[in-house]
PDB file of C-alpha atoms in Angstrom:
ATOM      1  CA  UNK A   1       4.594   4.389 -39.051  1.00  0.00           C
ATOM      2  CA  UNK A   2       4.833   7.873 -40.893  1.00  0.00           C
ATOM      3  CA  UNK A   3       5.327   6.060 -44.364  1.00  0.00           C
ATOM      4  CA  UNK A   4       2.620   3.888 -43.806  1.00  0.00           C
ATOM      5  CA  UNK A   5       0.338   6.938 -42.701  1.00  0.00           C
ATOM      6  CA  UNK A   6       1.276   8.836 -45.869  1.00  0.00           C
ATOM      7  CA  UNK A   7       0.751   5.916 -48.102  1.00  0.00           C
ATOM      8  CA  UNK A   8      -2.792   5.460 -46.617  1.00  0.00           C
ATOM      9  CA  UNK A   9      -3.707   8.995 -46.707  1.00  0.00           C
ATOM     10  CA  UNK A  10      -2.330   9.708 -50.295  1.00  0.00           C
ATOM     11  CA  UNK A  11      -5.620   9.340 -52.165  1.00  0.00           C
ATOM     12  CA  UNK A  12      -7.364  11.197 -49.222  1.00  0.00           C
ATOM     13  CA  UNK A  13      -5.093  14.042 -49.439  1.00  0.00           C
ATOM     14  CA  UNK A  14      -5.422  14.255 -53.280  1.00  0.00           C
ATOM     15  CA  UNK A  15      -9.170  14.630 -52.957  1.00  0.00           C
ATOM     16  CA  UNK A  16      -8.866  17.080 -50.467  1.00  0.00           C
ATOM     17  CA  UNK A  17      -6.393  19.254 -52.383  1.00  0.00           C
ATOM     18  CA  UNK A  18      -8.625  19.386 -55.556  1.00  0.00           C
ATOM     19  CA  UNK A  19     -11.511  21.593 -54.102  1.00  0.00           C
ATOM     20  CA  UNK A  20      -9.054  23.873 -52.718  1.00  0.00           C
ATOM     21  CA  UNK A  21      -7.251  24.389 -56.024  1.00  0.00           C
ATOM     22  CA  UNK A  22     -10.468  24.987 -57.630  1.00  0.00           C
ATOM     23  CA  UNK A  23     -11.451  27.548 -55.030  1.00  0.00           C
ATOM     24  CA  UNK A  24      -8.297  29.363 -55.862  1.00  0.00           C
ATOM     25  CA  UNK A  25      -8.834  29.288 -59.609  1.00  0.00           C
ATOM     26  CA  UNK A  26     -12.409  30.833 -58.920  1.00  0.00           C
ATOM     27  CA  UNK A  27     -10.988  33.595 -56.835  1.00  0.00           C
ATOM     28  CA  UNK A  28      -8.237  34.275 -59.640  1.00  0.00           C
ATOM     29  CA  UNK A  29     -10.885  34.649 -62.189  1.00  0.00           C
ATOM     30  CA  UNK A  30     -13.532  36.916 -60.134  1.00  0.00           C
ATOM     31  CA  UNK A  31     -11.694  38.406 -57.259  1.00  0.00           C
ATOM     32  CA  UNK A  32      -8.012  38.760 -58.544  1.00  0.00           C
ATOM     33  CA  UNK A  33      -5.657  40.413 -56.163  1.00  0.00           C
ATOM     34  CA  UNK A  34      -7.767  39.742 -53.005  1.00  0.00           C
ATOM     35  CA  UNK A  35      -5.307  37.232 -51.568  1.00  0.00           C
ATOM     36  CA  UNK A  36      -2.571  38.943 -49.521  1.00  0.00           C
ATOM     37  CA  UNK A  37       1.155  37.755 -49.567  1.00  0.00           C
ATOM     38  CA  UNK A  38       1.008  35.106 -46.721  1.00  0.00           C
ATOM     39  CA  UNK A  39      -1.816  33.468 -48.320  1.00  0.00           C
ATOM     40  CA  UNK A  40      -0.217  33.713 -51.883  1.00  0.00           C
ATOM     41  CA  UNK A  41       2.998  32.205 -50.528  1.00  0.00           C
ATOM     42  CA  UNK A  42       1.004  29.390 -48.762  1.00  0.00           C
ATOM     43  CA  UNK A  43      -1.014  28.735 -51.769  1.00  0.00           C
ATOM     44  CA  UNK A  44       2.128  28.196 -53.910  1.00  0.00           C
ATOM     45  CA  UNK A  45       3.831  26.093 -51.370  1.00  0.00           C
ATOM     46  CA  UNK A  46       0.861  23.687 -50.911  1.00  0.00           C
ATOM     47  CA  UNK A  47       0.992  21.680 -53.979  1.00  0.00           C
ATOM     48  CA  UNK A  48       4.906  21.899 -54.002  1.00  0.00           C
ATOM     49  CA  UNK A  49       5.189  20.751 -50.351  1.00  0.00           C
ATOM     50  CA  UNK A  50       2.693  17.644 -51.200  1.00  0.00           C
ATOM     51  CA  UNK A  51       4.858  16.541 -54.042  1.00  0.00           C
ATOM     52  CA  UNK A  52       8.006  16.932 -52.283  1.00  0.00           C
ATOM     53  CA  UNK A  53       6.532  14.603 -49.380  1.00  0.00           C
ATOM     54  CA  UNK A  54       5.424  12.151 -51.771  1.00  0.00           C
ATOM     55  CA  UNK A  55       8.940  11.916 -53.236  1.00  0.00           C
ATOM     56  CA  UNK A  56      10.617  11.739 -50.021  1.00  0.00           C
ATOM     57  CA  UNK A  57       8.150   8.907 -49.095  1.00  0.00           C
ATOM     58  CA  UNK A  58       9.057   7.193 -52.207  1.00  0.00           C
ATOM     59  CA  UNK A  59      12.960   7.513 -51.776  1.00  0.00           C
ATOM     60  CA  UNK A  60      12.624   6.654 -48.099  1.00  0.00           C
ATOM     61  CA  UNK A  61      10.454   3.333 -49.085  1.00  0.00           C
ATOM     62  CA  UNK A  62      13.240   2.379 -51.531  1.00  0.00           C
ATOM     63  CA  UNK A  63      15.870   2.941 -48.970  1.00  0.00           C
ATOM     64  CA  UNK A  64      14.078   0.925 -46.556  1.00  0.00           C
ATOM     65  CA  UNK A  65      13.132  -2.013 -48.889  1.00  0.00           C
ATOM     66  CA  UNK A  66      16.698  -2.527 -49.549  1.00  0.00           C
ATOM     67  CA  UNK A  67      17.651  -2.181 -45.788  1.00  0.00           C
ATOM     68  CA  UNK A  68      14.572  -4.637 -45.186  1.00  0.00           C
ATOM     69  CA  UNK A  69      16.644  -7.811 -46.456  1.00  0.00           C
ATOM     70  CA  UNK A  70      19.772  -6.729 -44.376  1.00  0.00           C
ATOM     71  CA  UNK A  71      17.401  -6.445 -41.150  1.00  0.00           C
ATOM     72  CA  UNK A  72      15.568  -9.600 -41.704  1.00  0.00           C
ATOM     73  CA  UNK A  73      18.615 -11.554 -42.007  1.00  0.00           C
ATOM     74  CA  UNK A  74      20.077  -9.875 -38.838  1.00  0.00           C
ATOM     75  CA  UNK A  75      16.827 -10.828 -36.920  1.00  0.00           C
ATOM     76  CA  UNK A  76      16.929 -14.334 -38.040  1.00  0.00           C
ATOM     77  CA  UNK A  77      20.713 -14.584 -36.952  1.00  0.00           C
ATOM     78  CA  UNK A  78      19.835 -13.028 -33.657  1.00  0.00           C
ATOM     79  CA  UNK A  79      16.903 -15.403 -32.882  1.00  0.00           C
ATOM     80  CA  UNK A  80      19.231 -18.180 -33.535  1.00  0.00           C
ATOM     81  CA  UNK A  81      21.662 -16.985 -31.207  1.00  0.00           C
ATOM     82  CA  UNK A  82      19.041 -16.539 -28.529  1.00  0.00           C
ATOM     83  CA  UNK A  83      17.854 -20.031 -29.035  1.00  0.00           C
ATOM     84  CA  UNK A  84      21.534 -21.113 -28.142  1.00  0.00           C
ATOM     85  CA  UNK A  85      21.328 -19.005 -24.877  1.00  0.00           C
ATOM     86  CA  UNK A  86      18.113 -20.307 -23.781  1.00  0.00           C
ATOM     87  CA  UNK A  87      19.238 -23.746 -23.996  1.00  0.00           C
ATOM     88  CA  UNK A  88      22.449 -22.691 -22.000  1.00  0.00           C
ATOM     89  CA  UNK A  89      20.353 -20.669 -19.464  1.00  0.00           C
ATOM     90  CA  UNK A  90      18.202 -23.841 -18.947  1.00  0.00           C
ATOM     91  CA  UNK A  91      21.256 -26.065 -18.419  1.00  0.00           C
ATOM     92  CA  UNK A  92      22.808 -23.441 -15.974  1.00  0.00           C
ATOM     93  CA  UNK A  93      19.326 -23.503 -14.191  1.00  0.00           C
ATOM     94  CA  UNK A  94      19.006 -27.246 -13.860  1.00  0.00           C
ATOM     95  CA  UNK A  95      22.812 -27.456 -12.559  1.00  0.00           C
ATOM     96  CA  UNK A  96      22.936 -24.587 -10.362  1.00  0.00           C
ATOM     97  CA  UNK A  97      19.330 -23.309  -9.815  1.00  0.00           C
ATOM     98  CA  UNK A  98      16.911 -23.229  -6.749  1.00  0.00           C
ATOM     99  CA  UNK A  99      15.600 -26.960  -7.926  1.00  0.00           C
ATOM    100  CA  UNK A 100      19.059 -28.473  -7.274  1.00  0.00           C
ATOM    101  CA  UNK A 101      18.403 -31.393  -4.752  1.00  0.00           C
ATOM    102  CA  UNK A 102      20.114 -31.191  -1.384  1.00  0.00           C
ATOM    103  CA  UNK A 103      20.610 -27.250  -1.200  1.00  0.00           C
ATOM    104  CA  UNK A 104      19.541 -25.423   1.801  1.00  0.00           C
ATOM    105  CA  UNK A 105      16.442 -23.460   1.654  1.00  0.00           C
ATOM    106  CA  UNK A 106      18.127 -20.068   2.183  1.00  0.00           C
ATOM    107  CA  UNK A 107      20.478 -20.836  -0.754  1.00  0.00           C
ATOM    108  CA  UNK A 108      17.482 -21.678  -2.883  1.00  0.00           C
ATOM    109  CA  UNK A 109      15.993 -18.219  -1.963  1.00  0.00           C
ATOM    110  CA  UNK A 110      18.991 -16.548  -3.321  1.00  0.00           C
ATOM    111  CA  UNK A 111      19.282 -18.619  -6.404  1.00  0.00           C
ATOM    112  CA  UNK A 112      15.434 -18.072  -7.225  1.00  0.00           C
ATOM    113  CA  UNK A 113      16.153 -14.248  -7.154  1.00  0.00           C
ATOM    114  CA  UNK A 114      19.179 -14.560  -9.567  1.00  0.00           C
ATOM    115  CA  UNK A 115      17.394 -16.795 -11.957  1.00  0.00           C
ATOM    116  CA  UNK A 116      14.343 -14.926 -12.027  1.00  0.00           C
ATOM    117  CA  UNK A 117      16.232 -11.955 -12.826  1.00  0.00           C
ATOM    118  CA  UNK A 118      17.806 -13.701 -15.708  1.00  0.00           C
ATOM    119  CA  UNK A 119      14.764 -15.132 -16.953  1.00  0.00           C
ATOM    120  CA  UNK A 120      13.028 -11.740 -17.041  1.00  0.00           C
ATOM    121  CA  UNK A 121      16.086 -10.340 -19.281  1.00  0.00           C
ATOM    122  CA  UNK A 122      15.385 -13.326 -21.669  1.00  0.00           C
ATOM    123  CA  UNK A 123      11.746 -12.700 -21.685  1.00  0.00           C
ATOM    124  CA  UNK A 124      12.105  -8.892 -22.430  1.00  0.00           C
ATOM    125  CA  UNK A 125      14.261 -10.190 -25.349  1.00  0.00           C
ATOM    126  CA  UNK A 126      11.778 -12.649 -26.557  1.00  0.00           C
ATOM    127  CA  UNK A 127       9.148  -9.979 -26.459  1.00  0.00           C
ATOM    128  CA  UNK A 128      11.357  -7.791 -28.827  1.00  0.00           C
ATOM    129  CA  UNK A 129      12.156 -10.597 -31.130  1.00  0.00           C
ATOM    130  CA  UNK A 130       8.295 -11.454 -31.539  1.00  0.00           C
ATOM    131  CA  UNK A 131       7.598  -7.823 -32.564  1.00  0.00           C
ATOM    132  CA  UNK A 132      10.474  -8.176 -35.545  1.00  0.00           C
ATOM    133  CA  UNK A 133       8.974 -11.349 -36.419  1.00  0.00           C
ATOM    134  CA  UNK A 134       5.407  -9.775 -36.688  1.00  0.00           C
ATOM    135  CA  UNK A 135       7.244  -6.701 -38.798  1.00  0.00           C
ATOM    136  CA  UNK A 136       8.827  -9.225 -41.261  1.00  0.00           C
ATOM    137  CA  UNK A 137       6.063 -11.669 -41.406  1.00  0.00           C
ATOM    138  CA  UNK A 138       7.986 -14.455 -39.809  1.00  0.00           C
ATOM    139  CA  UNK A 139       6.385 -16.951 -37.572  1.00  0.00           C
ATOM    140  CA  UNK A 140       6.876 -16.762 -34.052  1.00  0.00           C
ATOM    141  CA  UNK A 141       9.737 -19.047 -32.470  1.00  0.00           C
ATOM    142  CA  UNK A 142       8.857 -21.171 -29.571  1.00  0.00           C
ATOM    143  CA  UNK A 143      10.998 -21.753 -26.432  1.00  0.00           C
ATOM    144  CA  UNK A 144       9.814 -24.518 -24.516  1.00  0.00           C
ATOM    145  CA  UNK A 145      12.740 -24.449 -22.300  1.00  0.00           C
ATOM    146  CA  UNK A 146      12.163 -20.926 -21.550  1.00  0.00           C
ATOM    147  CA  UNK A 147       8.457 -21.701 -20.764  1.00  0.00           C
ATOM    148  CA  UNK A 148       9.181 -24.590 -18.548  1.00  0.00           C
ATOM    149  CA  UNK A 149      11.444 -22.295 -16.737  1.00  0.00           C
ATOM    150  CA  UNK A 150       8.923 -19.663 -16.338  1.00  0.00           C
ATOM    151  CA  UNK A 151       6.393 -22.127 -15.067  1.00  0.00           C
ATOM    152  CA  UNK A 152       8.723 -23.707 -12.350  1.00  0.00           C
ATOM    153  CA  UNK A 153       9.842 -20.253 -11.241  1.00  0.00           C
ATOM    154  CA  UNK A 154       6.335 -19.305 -10.604  1.00  0.00           C
ATOM    155  CA  UNK A 155       5.418 -21.953  -8.398  1.00  0.00           C
ATOM    156  CA  UNK A 156       8.893 -21.885  -6.777  1.00  0.00           C
ATOM    157  CA  UNK A 157       8.206 -18.099  -5.856  1.00  0.00           C
ATOM    158  CA  UNK A 158       5.069 -19.081  -4.330  1.00  0.00           C
ATOM    159  CA  UNK A 159       6.886 -21.412  -1.789  1.00  0.00           C
ATOM    160  CA  UNK A 160      10.028 -19.458  -1.032  1.00  0.00           C
ATOM    161  CA  UNK A 161       7.926 -16.152  -0.909  1.00  0.00           C
ATOM    162  CA  UNK A 162       6.115 -17.385   2.018  1.00  0.00           C
ATOM    163  CA  UNK A 163       9.177 -19.293   3.565  1.00  0.00           C
ATOM    164  CA  UNK A 164      10.929 -15.927   3.695  1.00  0.00           C
ATOM    165  CA  UNK A 165       7.738 -14.155   5.039  1.00  0.00           C
ATOM    166  CA  UNK A 166       7.177 -16.632   7.745  1.00  0.00           C
ATOM    167  CA  UNK A 167      10.879 -16.974   9.005  1.00  0.00           C
ATOM    168  CA  UNK A 168      11.512 -13.140   9.054  1.00  0.00           C
ATOM    169  CA  UNK A 169       8.107 -12.539  10.725  1.00  0.00           C
ATOM    170  CA  UNK A 170       8.634 -14.972  13.441  1.00  0.00           C
ATOM    171  CA  UNK A 171      12.134 -13.748  13.873  1.00  0.00           C
ATOM    172  CA  UNK A 172      10.621 -10.194  14.489  1.00  0.00           C
ATOM    173  CA  UNK A 173       8.060 -11.478  16.820  1.00  0.00           C
ATOM    174  CA  UNK A 174      10.651 -13.244  18.890  1.00  0.00           C
ATOM    175  CA  UNK A 175      12.468 -10.207  19.485  1.00  0.00           C
ATOM    176  CA  UNK A 176       9.359  -8.668  21.513  1.00  0.00           C
ATOM    177  CA  UNK A 177       9.846  -8.370  25.169  1.00  0.00           C
ATOM    178  CA  UNK A 178       7.591 -10.492  27.449  1.00  0.00           C
ATOM    179  CA  UNK A 179       5.894  -7.442  28.290  1.00  0.00           C
ATOM    180  CA  UNK A 180       4.917  -6.633  24.773  1.00  0.00           C
ATOM    181  CA  UNK A 181       3.549 -10.092  24.038  1.00  0.00           C
ATOM    182  CA  UNK A 182       0.076  -9.681  25.233  1.00  0.00           C
ATOM    183  CA  UNK A 183      -0.595  -6.468  22.924  1.00  0.00           C
ATOM    184  CA  UNK A 184       0.583  -8.803  20.043  1.00  0.00           C
ATOM    185  CA  UNK A 185      -1.095 -12.014  20.542  1.00  0.00           C
ATOM    186  CA  UNK A 186      -4.144 -11.396  18.490  1.00  0.00           C
ATOM    187  CA  UNK A 187      -2.240 -10.349  15.588  1.00  0.00           C
ATOM    188  CA  UNK A 188       0.236 -13.106  15.704  1.00  0.00           C
ATOM    189  CA  UNK A 189      -2.524 -15.813  15.898  1.00  0.00           C
ATOM    190  CA  UNK A 190      -4.141 -14.103  12.787  1.00  0.00           C
ATOM    191  CA  UNK A 191      -1.120 -14.053  10.691  1.00  0.00           C
ATOM    192  CA  UNK A 192       0.119 -17.534  11.714  1.00  0.00           C
ATOM    193  CA  UNK A 193      -3.390 -18.753  10.541  1.00  0.00           C
ATOM    194  CA  UNK A 194      -3.043 -16.982   7.113  1.00  0.00           C
ATOM    195  CA  UNK A 195       0.541 -18.356   6.798  1.00  0.00           C
ATOM    196  CA  UNK A 196      -0.809 -21.802   7.493  1.00  0.00           C
ATOM    197  CA  UNK A 197      -3.614 -21.357   4.910  1.00  0.00           C
ATOM    198  CA  UNK A 198      -1.493 -20.315   2.165  1.00  0.00           C
ATOM    199  CA  UNK A 199       1.008 -23.407   3.078  1.00  0.00           C
ATOM    200  CA  UNK A 200      -2.032 -25.813   2.674  1.00  0.00           C
ATOM    201  CA  UNK A 201      -2.803 -24.433  -0.606  1.00  0.00           C
ATOM    202  CA  UNK A 202       0.621 -25.008  -2.098  1.00  0.00           C
ATOM    203  CA  UNK A 203       0.933 -27.280  -5.383  1.00  0.00           C
ATOM    204  CA  UNK A 204       1.376 -30.872  -4.590  1.00  0.00           C
ATOM    205  CA  UNK A 205       4.941 -30.806  -6.404  1.00  0.00           C
ATOM    206  CA  UNK A 206       6.389 -28.613  -3.694  1.00  0.00           C
ATOM    207  CA  UNK A 207       5.308 -30.583  -0.746  1.00  0.00           C
ATOM    208  CA  UNK A 208       8.499 -32.698  -0.934  1.00  0.00           C
ATOM    209  CA  UNK A 209      10.999 -29.797  -0.951  1.00  0.00           C
ATOM    210  CA  UNK A 210      12.920 -29.317   2.219  1.00  0.00           C
ATOM    211  CA  UNK A 211      11.755 -25.639   2.548  1.00  0.00           C
ATOM    212  CA  UNK A 212       8.124 -26.725   2.447  1.00  0.00           C
ATOM    213  CA  UNK A 213       8.765 -29.441   5.210  1.00  0.00           C
ATOM    214  CA  UNK A 214      10.636 -26.776   7.195  1.00  0.00           C
ATOM    215  CA  UNK A 215       7.917 -24.196   6.579  1.00  0.00           C
ATOM    216  CA  UNK A 216       5.196 -26.641   7.719  1.00  0.00           C
ATOM    217  CA  UNK A 217       6.976 -27.632  10.638  1.00  0.00           C
ATOM    218  CA  UNK A 218       7.735 -23.998  11.847  1.00  0.00           C
ATOM    219  CA  UNK A 219       4.311 -23.195  11.569  1.00  0.00           C
ATOM    220  CA  UNK A 220       2.954 -26.158  13.128  1.00  0.00           C
ATOM    221  CA  UNK A 221       5.175 -25.732  16.182  1.00  0.00           C
ATOM    222  CA  UNK A 222       4.190 -21.844  16.468  1.00  0.00           C
ATOM    223  CA  UNK A 223       0.616 -22.640  15.993  1.00  0.00           C
ATOM    224  CA  UNK A 224       1.006 -25.175  18.790  1.00  0.00           C
ATOM    225  CA  UNK A 225       2.912 -22.989  21.190  1.00  0.00           C
ATOM    226  CA  UNK A 226       0.697 -19.725  20.737  1.00  0.00           C
ATOM    227  CA  UNK A 227      -2.290 -21.086  23.239  1.00  0.00           C
ATOM    228  CA  UNK A 228       0.454 -21.670  25.811  1.00  0.00           C
ATOM    229  CA  UNK A 229       1.975 -18.163  25.218  1.00  0.00           C
ATOM    230  CA  UNK A 230      -1.607 -16.942  25.771  1.00  0.00           C
ATOM    231  CA  UNK A 231      -2.077 -18.723  29.024  1.00  0.00           C
ATOM    232  CA  UNK A 232       1.503 -17.551  30.251  1.00  0.00           C
ATOM    233  CA  UNK A 233       0.625 -14.155  29.362  1.00  0.00           C
ATOM    234  CA  UNK A 234      -2.131 -13.962  31.216  1.00  0.00           C
ATOM    235  CA  UNK A 235      -2.254 -11.643  34.713  1.00  0.00           C
ATOM    236  CA  UNK A 236      -3.298 -14.920  36.548  1.00  0.00           C
ATOM    237  CA  UNK A 237      -0.177 -16.857  36.022  1.00  0.00           C
ATOM    238  CA  UNK A 238       1.686 -16.895  39.218  1.00  0.00           C
ATOM    239  CA  UNK A 239       5.515 -17.631  40.053  1.00  0.00           C
ATOM    240  CA  UNK A 240       4.609 -21.114  40.717  1.00  0.00           C
ATOM    241  CA  UNK A 241       3.326 -21.564  37.233  1.00  0.00           C
ATOM    242  CA  UNK A 242       6.514 -20.473  35.700  1.00  0.00           C
ATOM    243  CA  UNK A 243       8.528 -22.727  38.061  1.00  0.00           C
ATOM    244  CA  UNK A 244       6.277 -25.586  36.564  1.00  0.00           C
ATOM    245  CA  UNK A 245       7.104 -24.656  33.087  1.00  0.00           C
ATOM    246  CA  UNK A 246      11.098 -24.520  33.911  1.00  0.00           C
ATOM    247  CA  UNK A 247      10.895 -27.813  35.536  1.00  0.00           C
ATOM    248  CA  UNK A 248       9.018 -29.454  32.670  1.00  0.00           C
ATOM    249  CA  UNK A 249      11.183 -27.775  30.107  1.00  0.00           C
ATOM    250  CA  UNK A 250      14.347 -28.021  31.933  1.00  0.00           C
ATOM    251  CA  UNK A 251      15.165 -24.278  30.920  1.00  0.00           C
ATOM    252  CA  UNK A 252      15.831 -21.477  33.175  1.00  0.00           C
ATOM    253  CA  UNK A 253      13.390 -18.533  32.497  1.00  0.00           C
ATOM    254  CA  UNK A 254      14.152 -15.061  33.754  1.00  0.00           C
ATOM    255  CA  UNK A 255      10.544 -13.960  33.687  1.00  0.00           C
ATOM    256  CA  UNK A 256      11.306 -11.170  36.306  1.00  0.00           C
ATOM    257  CA  UNK A 257      13.963  -9.615  33.770  1.00  0.00           C
ATOM    258  CA  UNK A 258      13.341  -6.696  31.537  1.00  0.00           C
ATOM    259  CA  UNK A 259      15.550  -8.665  29.145  1.00  0.00           C
ATOM    260  CA  UNK A 260      13.069 -11.732  29.019  1.00  0.00           C
ATOM    261  CA  UNK A 261      11.933 -12.098  25.341  1.00  0.00           C
ATOM    262  CA  UNK A 262       9.502 -14.325  23.574  1.00  0.00           C
ATOM    263  CA  UNK A 263      12.662 -15.777  22.007  1.00  0.00           C
ATOM    264  CA  UNK A 264      13.678 -17.138  25.621  1.00  0.00           C
ATOM    265  CA  UNK A 265      10.178 -19.206  26.000  1.00  0.00           C
ATOM    266  CA  UNK A 266      10.600 -20.382  22.115  1.00  0.00           C
ATOM    267  CA  UNK A 267      14.116 -21.529  22.907  1.00  0.00           C
ATOM    268  CA  UNK A 268      12.673 -23.586  25.714  1.00  0.00           C
ATOM    269  CA  UNK A 269      10.810 -25.777  22.990  1.00  0.00           C
ATOM    270  CA  UNK A 270       7.298 -25.365  24.549  1.00  0.00           C
ATOM    271  CA  UNK A 271       5.597 -26.957  21.637  1.00  0.00           C
ATOM    272  CA  UNK A 272       7.314 -30.319  22.860  1.00  0.00           C
ATOM    273  CA  UNK A 273       5.338 -30.363  25.958  1.00  0.00           C
ATOM    274  CA  UNK A 274       1.970 -28.689  24.610  1.00  0.00           C
ATOM    275  CA  UNK A 275       0.169 -31.865  25.757  1.00  0.00           C
TER     276      UNK A 275
END
């Protein structure tokens, strides 16, 4: 702070002013009237400005010392209120958060987004209060419930970020017309393999969650059907092959229509008949 800088520099400035004062004394003795008016004014103001700054610093320090007690009390009160808020936040999280049993994954995604935002607000407050505690020499308060929530939000984000990525990506793919599918087969295969790799690396505690099971099943089904899609998109496929597919799946497929999409083939649940 400026006050701290003035205090730290005080002795140093005093030492710097001494030779300046001595120099002007020598000039007065041996070269009187050599200084122009501007320098004379600056000389006369130098010492008085420094003394004025010292006086202002002392007065400000005195004022702040009196205010410090009130600021410290206010900080302690605010921190205690924050502790209560953290307890309420955790209770709300446990009762209405993304970890509540039985909720659908899409609902959990929305709850996760909400509670991440609310956590970040409290994290910023905690950071500010820690700065205040440092300023007043107070020990940092601990918030284990907030830390626990942060940890849980972190690994839930891993799961639901992948969940949303997978479902949104596959939904986009299913909108491909059948004519577009061959051009995207390589990218689809690579990306599904990447998704599956991320799924396998999920923390063990997440593997009992409905979203994980749905995610895993979706990826396995799509990985299972990709070789069949590759085969059916080959130029060597004849109408009789499509007839066999329709006979096996019990689905009518308008393969000659411009509106035939990958979604139509997915709806036929090819993965069930991949063997």
